[in-house]
mmCIF file of C-alpha atoms in Angstrom:
data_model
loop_
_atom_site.group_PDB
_atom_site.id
_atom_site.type_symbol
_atom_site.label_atom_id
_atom_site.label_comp_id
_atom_site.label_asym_id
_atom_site.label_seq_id
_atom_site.Cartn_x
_atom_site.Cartn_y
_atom_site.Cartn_z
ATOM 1 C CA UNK K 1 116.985 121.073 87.748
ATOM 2 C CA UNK K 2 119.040 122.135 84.732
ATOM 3 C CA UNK K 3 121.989 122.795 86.806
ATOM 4 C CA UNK K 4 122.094 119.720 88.771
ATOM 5 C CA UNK K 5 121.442 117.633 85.512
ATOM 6 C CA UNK K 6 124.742 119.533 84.387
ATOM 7 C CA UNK K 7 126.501 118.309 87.554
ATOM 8 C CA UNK K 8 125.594 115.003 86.832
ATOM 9 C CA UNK K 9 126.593 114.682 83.680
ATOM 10 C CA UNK K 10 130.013 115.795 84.355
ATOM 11 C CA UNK K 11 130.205 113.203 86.718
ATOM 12 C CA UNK K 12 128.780 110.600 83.985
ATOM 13 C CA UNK K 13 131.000 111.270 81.703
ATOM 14 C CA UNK K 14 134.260 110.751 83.670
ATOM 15 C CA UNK K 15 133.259 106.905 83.587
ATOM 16 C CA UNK K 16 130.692 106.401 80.482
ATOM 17 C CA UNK K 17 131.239 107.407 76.908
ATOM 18 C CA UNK K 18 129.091 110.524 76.050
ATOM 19 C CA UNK K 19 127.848 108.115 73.469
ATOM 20 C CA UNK K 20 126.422 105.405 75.430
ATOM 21 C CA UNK K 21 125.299 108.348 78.521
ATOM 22 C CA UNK K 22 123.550 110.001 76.311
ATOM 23 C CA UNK K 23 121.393 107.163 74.396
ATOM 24 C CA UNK K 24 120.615 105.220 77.196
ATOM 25 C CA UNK K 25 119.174 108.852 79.033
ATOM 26 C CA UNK K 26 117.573 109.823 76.675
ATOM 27 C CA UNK K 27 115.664 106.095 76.317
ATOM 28 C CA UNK K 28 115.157 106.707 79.951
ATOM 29 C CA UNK K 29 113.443 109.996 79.158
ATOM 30 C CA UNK K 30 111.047 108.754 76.691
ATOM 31 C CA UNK K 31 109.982 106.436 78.968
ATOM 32 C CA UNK K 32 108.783 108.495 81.820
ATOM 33 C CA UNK K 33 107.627 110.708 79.220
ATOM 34 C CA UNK K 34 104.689 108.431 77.628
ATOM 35 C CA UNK K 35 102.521 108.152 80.570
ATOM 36 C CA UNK K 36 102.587 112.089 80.937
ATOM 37 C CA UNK K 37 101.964 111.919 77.186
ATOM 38 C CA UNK K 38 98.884 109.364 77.421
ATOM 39 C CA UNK K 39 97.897 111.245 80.254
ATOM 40 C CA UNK K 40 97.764 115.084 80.118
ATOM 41 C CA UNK K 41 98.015 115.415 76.327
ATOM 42 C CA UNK K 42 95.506 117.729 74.584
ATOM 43 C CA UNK K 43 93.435 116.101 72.268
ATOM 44 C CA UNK K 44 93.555 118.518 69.564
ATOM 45 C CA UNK K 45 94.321 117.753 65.761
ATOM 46 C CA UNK K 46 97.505 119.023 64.496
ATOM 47 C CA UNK K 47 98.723 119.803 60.988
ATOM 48 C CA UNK K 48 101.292 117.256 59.573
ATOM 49 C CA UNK K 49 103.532 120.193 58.642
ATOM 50 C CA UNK K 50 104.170 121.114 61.969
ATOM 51 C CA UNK K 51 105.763 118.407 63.077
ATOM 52 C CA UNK K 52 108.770 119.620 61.414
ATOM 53 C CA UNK K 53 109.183 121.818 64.799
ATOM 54 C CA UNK K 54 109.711 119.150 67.368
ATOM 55 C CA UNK K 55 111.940 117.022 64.505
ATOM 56 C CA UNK K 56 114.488 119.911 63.956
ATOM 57 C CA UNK K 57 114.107 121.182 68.038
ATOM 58 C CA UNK K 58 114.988 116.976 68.752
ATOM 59 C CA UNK K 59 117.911 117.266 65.865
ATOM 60 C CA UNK K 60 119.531 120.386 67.382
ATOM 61 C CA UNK K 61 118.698 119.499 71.007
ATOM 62 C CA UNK K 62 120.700 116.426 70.614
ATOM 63 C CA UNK K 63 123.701 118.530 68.513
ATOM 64 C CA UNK K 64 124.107 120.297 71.409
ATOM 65 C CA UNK K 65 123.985 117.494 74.170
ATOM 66 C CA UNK K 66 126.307 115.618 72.461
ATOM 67 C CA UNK K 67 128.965 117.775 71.792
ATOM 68 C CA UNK K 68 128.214 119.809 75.163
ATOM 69 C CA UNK K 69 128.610 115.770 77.021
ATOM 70 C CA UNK K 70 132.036 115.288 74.781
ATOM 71 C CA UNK K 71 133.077 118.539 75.787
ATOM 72 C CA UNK K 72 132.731 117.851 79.321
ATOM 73 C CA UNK K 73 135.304 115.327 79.354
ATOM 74 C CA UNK K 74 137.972 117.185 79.314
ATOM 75 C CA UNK K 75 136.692 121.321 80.127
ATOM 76 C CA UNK K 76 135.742 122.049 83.266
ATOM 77 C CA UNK K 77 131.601 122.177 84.377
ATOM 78 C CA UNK K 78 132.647 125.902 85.818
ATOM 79 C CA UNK K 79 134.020 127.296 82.296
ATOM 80 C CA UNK K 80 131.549 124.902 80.213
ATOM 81 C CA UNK K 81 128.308 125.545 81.408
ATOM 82 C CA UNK K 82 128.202 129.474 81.778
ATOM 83 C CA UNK K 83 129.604 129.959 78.163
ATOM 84 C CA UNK K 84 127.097 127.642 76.702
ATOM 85 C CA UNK K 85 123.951 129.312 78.522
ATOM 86 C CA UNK K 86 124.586 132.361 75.954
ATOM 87 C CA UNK K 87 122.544 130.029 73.639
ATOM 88 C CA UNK K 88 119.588 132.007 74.331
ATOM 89 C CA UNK K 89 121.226 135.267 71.958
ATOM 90 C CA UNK K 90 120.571 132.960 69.020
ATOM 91 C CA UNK K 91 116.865 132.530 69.497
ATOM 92 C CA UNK K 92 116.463 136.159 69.898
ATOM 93 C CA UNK K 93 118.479 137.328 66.902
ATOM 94 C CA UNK K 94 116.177 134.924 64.839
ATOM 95 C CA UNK K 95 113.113 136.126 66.157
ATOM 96 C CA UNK K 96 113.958 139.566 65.142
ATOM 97 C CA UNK K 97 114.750 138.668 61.876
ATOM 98 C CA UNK K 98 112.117 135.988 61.050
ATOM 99 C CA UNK K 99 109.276 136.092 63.075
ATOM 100 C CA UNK K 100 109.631 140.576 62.979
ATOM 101 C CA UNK K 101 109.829 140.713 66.787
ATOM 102 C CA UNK K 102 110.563 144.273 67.689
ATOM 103 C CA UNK K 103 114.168 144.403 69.092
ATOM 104 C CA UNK K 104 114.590 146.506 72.280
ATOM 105 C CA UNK K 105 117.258 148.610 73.281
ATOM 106 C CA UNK K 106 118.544 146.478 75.890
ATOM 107 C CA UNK K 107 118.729 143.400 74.236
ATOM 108 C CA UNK K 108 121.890 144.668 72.371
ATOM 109 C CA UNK K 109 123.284 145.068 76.024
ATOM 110 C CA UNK K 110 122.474 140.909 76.545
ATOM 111 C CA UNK K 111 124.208 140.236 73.222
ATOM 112 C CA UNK K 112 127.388 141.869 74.164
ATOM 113 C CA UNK K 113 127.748 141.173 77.324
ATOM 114 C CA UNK K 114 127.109 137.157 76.830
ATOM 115 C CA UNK K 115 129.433 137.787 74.221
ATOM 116 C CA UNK K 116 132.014 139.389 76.149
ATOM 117 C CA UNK K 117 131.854 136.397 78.614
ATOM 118 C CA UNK K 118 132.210 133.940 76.638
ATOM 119 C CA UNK K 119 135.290 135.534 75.442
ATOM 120 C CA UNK K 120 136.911 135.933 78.949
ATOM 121 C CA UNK K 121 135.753 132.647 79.506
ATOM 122 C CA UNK K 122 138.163 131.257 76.380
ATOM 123 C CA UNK K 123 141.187 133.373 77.626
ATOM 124 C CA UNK K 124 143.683 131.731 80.220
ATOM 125 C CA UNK K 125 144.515 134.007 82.969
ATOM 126 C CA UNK K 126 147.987 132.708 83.428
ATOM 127 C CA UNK K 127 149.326 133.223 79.845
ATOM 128 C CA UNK K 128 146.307 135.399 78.005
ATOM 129 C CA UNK K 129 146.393 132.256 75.903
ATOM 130 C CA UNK K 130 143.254 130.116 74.754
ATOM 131 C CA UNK K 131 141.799 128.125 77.810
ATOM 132 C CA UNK K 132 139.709 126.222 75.683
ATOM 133 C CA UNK K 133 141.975 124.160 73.048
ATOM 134 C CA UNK K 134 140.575 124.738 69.529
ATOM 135 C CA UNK K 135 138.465 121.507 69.689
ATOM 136 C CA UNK K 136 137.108 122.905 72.734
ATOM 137 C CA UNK K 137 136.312 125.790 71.573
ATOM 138 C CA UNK K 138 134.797 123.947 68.296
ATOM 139 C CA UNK K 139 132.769 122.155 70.645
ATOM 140 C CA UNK K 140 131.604 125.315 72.333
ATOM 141 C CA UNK K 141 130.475 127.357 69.366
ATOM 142 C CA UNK K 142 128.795 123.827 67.896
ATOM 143 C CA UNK K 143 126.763 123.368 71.202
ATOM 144 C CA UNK K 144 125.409 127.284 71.508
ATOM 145 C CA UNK K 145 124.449 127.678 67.875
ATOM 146 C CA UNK K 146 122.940 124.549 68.354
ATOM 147 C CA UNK K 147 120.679 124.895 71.803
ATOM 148 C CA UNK K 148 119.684 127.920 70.213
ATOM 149 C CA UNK K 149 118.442 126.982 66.811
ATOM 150 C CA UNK K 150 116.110 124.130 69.192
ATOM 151 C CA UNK K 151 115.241 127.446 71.252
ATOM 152 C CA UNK K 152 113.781 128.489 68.023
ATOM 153 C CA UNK K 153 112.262 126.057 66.845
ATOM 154 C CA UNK K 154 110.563 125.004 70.188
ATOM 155 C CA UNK K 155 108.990 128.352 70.567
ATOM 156 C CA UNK K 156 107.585 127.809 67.331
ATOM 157 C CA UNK K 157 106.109 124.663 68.493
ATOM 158 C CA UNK K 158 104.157 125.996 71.371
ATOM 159 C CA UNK K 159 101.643 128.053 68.989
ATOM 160 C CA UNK K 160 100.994 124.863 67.867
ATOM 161 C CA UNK K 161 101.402 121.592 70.333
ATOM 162 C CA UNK K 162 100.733 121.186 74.202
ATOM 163 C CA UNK K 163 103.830 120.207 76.467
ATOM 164 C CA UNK K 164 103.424 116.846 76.633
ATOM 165 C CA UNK K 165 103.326 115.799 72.758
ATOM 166 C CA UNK K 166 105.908 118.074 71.779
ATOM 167 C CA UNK K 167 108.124 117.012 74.851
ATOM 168 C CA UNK K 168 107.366 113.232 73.769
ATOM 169 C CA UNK K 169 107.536 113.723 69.941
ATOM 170 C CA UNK K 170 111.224 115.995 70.289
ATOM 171 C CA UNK K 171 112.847 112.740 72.543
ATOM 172 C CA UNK K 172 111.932 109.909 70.388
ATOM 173 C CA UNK K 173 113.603 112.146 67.742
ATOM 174 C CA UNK K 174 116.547 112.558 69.868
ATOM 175 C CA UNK K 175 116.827 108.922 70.885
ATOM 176 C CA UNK K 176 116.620 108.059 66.927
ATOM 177 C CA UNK K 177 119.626 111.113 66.396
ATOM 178 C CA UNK K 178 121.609 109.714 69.459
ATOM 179 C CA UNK K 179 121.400 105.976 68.624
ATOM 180 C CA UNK K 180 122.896 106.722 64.918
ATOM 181 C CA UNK K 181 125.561 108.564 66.332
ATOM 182 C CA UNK K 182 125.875 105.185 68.964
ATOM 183 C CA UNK K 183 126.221 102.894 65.844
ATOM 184 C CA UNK K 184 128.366 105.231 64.406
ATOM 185 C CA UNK K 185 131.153 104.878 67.799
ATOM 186 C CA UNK K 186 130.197 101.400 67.937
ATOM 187 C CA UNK K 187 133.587 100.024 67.189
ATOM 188 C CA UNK K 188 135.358 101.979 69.780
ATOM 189 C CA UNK K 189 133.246 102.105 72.673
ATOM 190 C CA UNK K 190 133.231 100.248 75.910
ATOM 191 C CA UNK K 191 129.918 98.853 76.536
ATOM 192 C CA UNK K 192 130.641 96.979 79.823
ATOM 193 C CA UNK K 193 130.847 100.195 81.517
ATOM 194 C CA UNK K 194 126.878 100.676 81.702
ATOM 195 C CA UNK K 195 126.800 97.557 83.718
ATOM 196 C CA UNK K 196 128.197 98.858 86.825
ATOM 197 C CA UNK K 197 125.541 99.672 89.389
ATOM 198 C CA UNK K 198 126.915 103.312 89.982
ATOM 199 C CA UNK K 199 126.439 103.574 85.544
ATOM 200 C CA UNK K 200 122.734 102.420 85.770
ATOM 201 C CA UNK K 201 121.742 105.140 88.593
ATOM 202 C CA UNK K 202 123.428 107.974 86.819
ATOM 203 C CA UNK K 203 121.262 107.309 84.113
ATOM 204 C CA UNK K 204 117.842 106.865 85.996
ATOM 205 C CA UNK K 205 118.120 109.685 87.888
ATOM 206 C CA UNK K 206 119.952 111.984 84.437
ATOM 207 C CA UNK K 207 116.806 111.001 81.855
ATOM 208 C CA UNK K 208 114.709 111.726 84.893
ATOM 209 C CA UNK K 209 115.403 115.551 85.643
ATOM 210 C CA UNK K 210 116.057 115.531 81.797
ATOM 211 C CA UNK K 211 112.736 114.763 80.979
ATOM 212 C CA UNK K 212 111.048 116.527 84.383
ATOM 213 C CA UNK K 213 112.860 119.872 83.888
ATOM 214 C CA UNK K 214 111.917 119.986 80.252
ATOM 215 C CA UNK K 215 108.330 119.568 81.230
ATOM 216 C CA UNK K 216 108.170 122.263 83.215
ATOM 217 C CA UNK K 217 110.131 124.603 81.151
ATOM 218 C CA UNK K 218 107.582 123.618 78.609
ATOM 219 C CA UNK K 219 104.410 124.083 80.576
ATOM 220 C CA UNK K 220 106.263 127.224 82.216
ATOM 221 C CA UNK K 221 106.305 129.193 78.111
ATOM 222 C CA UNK K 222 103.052 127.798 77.205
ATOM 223 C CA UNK K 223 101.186 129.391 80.284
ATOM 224 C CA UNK K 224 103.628 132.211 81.826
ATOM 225 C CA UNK K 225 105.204 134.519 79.995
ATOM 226 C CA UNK K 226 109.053 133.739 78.434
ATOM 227 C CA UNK K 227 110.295 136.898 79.576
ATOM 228 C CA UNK K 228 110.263 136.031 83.309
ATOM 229 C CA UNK K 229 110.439 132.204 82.946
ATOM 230 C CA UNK K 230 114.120 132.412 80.656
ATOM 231 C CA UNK K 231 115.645 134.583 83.220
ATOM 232 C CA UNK K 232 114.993 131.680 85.663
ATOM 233 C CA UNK K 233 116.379 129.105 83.484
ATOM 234 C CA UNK K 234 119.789 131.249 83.152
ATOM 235 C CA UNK K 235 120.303 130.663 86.759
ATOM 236 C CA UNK K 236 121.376 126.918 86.212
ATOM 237 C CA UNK K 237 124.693 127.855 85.350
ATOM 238 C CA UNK K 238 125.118 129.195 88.644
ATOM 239 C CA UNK K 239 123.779 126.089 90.364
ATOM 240 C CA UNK K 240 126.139 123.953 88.227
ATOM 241 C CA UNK K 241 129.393 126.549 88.901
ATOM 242 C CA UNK K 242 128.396 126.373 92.776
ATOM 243 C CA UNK K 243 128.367 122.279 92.461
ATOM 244 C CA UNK K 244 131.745 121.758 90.418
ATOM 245 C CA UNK K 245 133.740 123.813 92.713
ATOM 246 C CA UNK K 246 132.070 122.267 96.510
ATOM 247 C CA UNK K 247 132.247 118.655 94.883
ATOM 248 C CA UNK K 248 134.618 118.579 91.717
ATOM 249 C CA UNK K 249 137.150 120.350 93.158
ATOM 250 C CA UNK K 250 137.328 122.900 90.222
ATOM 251 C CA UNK K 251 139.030 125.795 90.449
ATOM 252 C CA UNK K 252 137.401 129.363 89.860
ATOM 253 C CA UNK K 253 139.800 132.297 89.503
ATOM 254 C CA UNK K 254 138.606 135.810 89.627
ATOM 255 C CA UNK K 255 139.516 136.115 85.509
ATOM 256 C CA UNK K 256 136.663 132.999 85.556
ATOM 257 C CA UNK K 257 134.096 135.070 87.797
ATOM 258 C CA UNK K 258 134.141 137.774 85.615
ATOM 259 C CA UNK K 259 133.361 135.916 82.594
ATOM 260 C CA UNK K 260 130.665 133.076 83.787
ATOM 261 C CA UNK K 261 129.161 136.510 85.235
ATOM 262 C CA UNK K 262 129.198 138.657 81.676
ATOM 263 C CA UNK K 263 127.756 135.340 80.409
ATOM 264 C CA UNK K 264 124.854 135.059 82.667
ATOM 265 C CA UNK K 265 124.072 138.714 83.315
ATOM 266 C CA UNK K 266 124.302 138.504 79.362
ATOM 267 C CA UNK K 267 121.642 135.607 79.187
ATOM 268 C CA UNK K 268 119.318 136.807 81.464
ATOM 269 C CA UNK K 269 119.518 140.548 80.312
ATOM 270 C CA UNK K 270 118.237 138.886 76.731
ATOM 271 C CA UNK K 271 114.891 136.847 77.856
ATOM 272 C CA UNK K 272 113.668 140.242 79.459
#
């Protein structure tokens, strides 16, 4: 779902400020969310202090979104989406170092290879130049340090919360994070955009896999094991690369294969 939710949002983008997508989404997430929440919750007492978790996963889940959505607008979904999937090297680095997971042999492999892709990624094939501009490219690096850090912290969650409460807890956080950045672009942004029928339905249907994909990916950690569930995430790059160049039109040079490939292979070799 990941990977058409990436499609979409490209799409969004090109007509809504990332601003206004993004708040209105994620309102539309929280939303379906409660009745799962009401619902399906476990009815178990949890510590105050862990609620930190889902507040920092909801701060650096929206981080990301937002300067992955601003990003969008002007790099294509097929460079975009497989450099940023090499968020999942930052949750494994930090496990090593603060929750003294044993680091395997192979894992070094995943780090330089998503490393390596996001590097041919970033190099124009035509003049060996920068194919992100350095905004881009600030945008990039802000996004994957991000996702990863709310990697992090939402494994940490799941020794302590069930799907459903951490899911809903983490989006009201992001909907308060995303409407202070919306106050915040007020002044400049075009709010009569959201009226258009074509707005609305990008929105339904984005908080909707948004909030459905999560939930899975939630339930998936909590009762199968992360090292075959991850691997299955890191396909959605592929899904989204597949959809930009049938529907956007977006070009993918063999200099782009290589790198979206180093990325992935990179991404997947890590959640092993």
């Amino acid at each position: 779902m990941w990977g058409f939710l990436s499609f979409l949002s490209k799409i969004a983008v090109s007509t809504i400020d990332p601003y206004i997508f993004l708040f209105l989404y994620l309102i539309v997430s929280v939303l379906i969310s409660l009745p799962f929440y009401f619902k399906y919750r476990i009815k178990k007492q949890i510590q105050t202090k862990y609620y930190i978790y889902p507040i920092l996963a909801g701060f650096f889940e929206i981080i990301g979104i937002t300067t992955f959505l601003v990003g969008l607008t002007f790099i294509p979904l097929s460079l975009l989406v497989p450099a940023g999937s090499t968020f999942v090297m930052i949750p494994v680095v930090l496990s090593i170092i603060f929750l003294k997971e044993r680091p395997r042999k192979f894992q070094l492999v995943g780090i330089i290879c998503a490393i390596s892709g996001v590097t041919v990624l970033s190099i124009d094939e035509a003049t060996l130049g920068l194919s992100f501009t350095s905004y881009g490219l600030t945008l990039l690096l802000i996004s994957i340090v991000s996702w990863g850090l709310w990697g992090f912290f939402s494994k940490l969650a799941m020794y302590h919360f069930d799907p459903h409460r951490f899911n809903t807890v983490y989006l009201i956080v992001g909907v308060i994070c995303s409407a202070f950045m919306f106050i915040l672009n007020y002044e400049r942004l075009d709010l009569s955009i959201i009226m258009t029928t074509e707005s609305i339905v990008y929105i339904i249907i984005t908080g909707f896999l948004f909030t459905v994909s999560a939930v899975c990916f939630y339930i998936a950690i909590e009762k199968g094991k992360i090292s075959i569930v991850m691997p299955l995430v890191g396909l959605n790059p592929a899904i989204a690369v597949l959809l930009s160049i049938a529907f956007l039109g977006e070009i993918f040079t063999g200099f782009n294969f290589v790198g979206a490939s180093l990325a992935i292979t990179g991404s997947i070799i890590l959640t092993r």
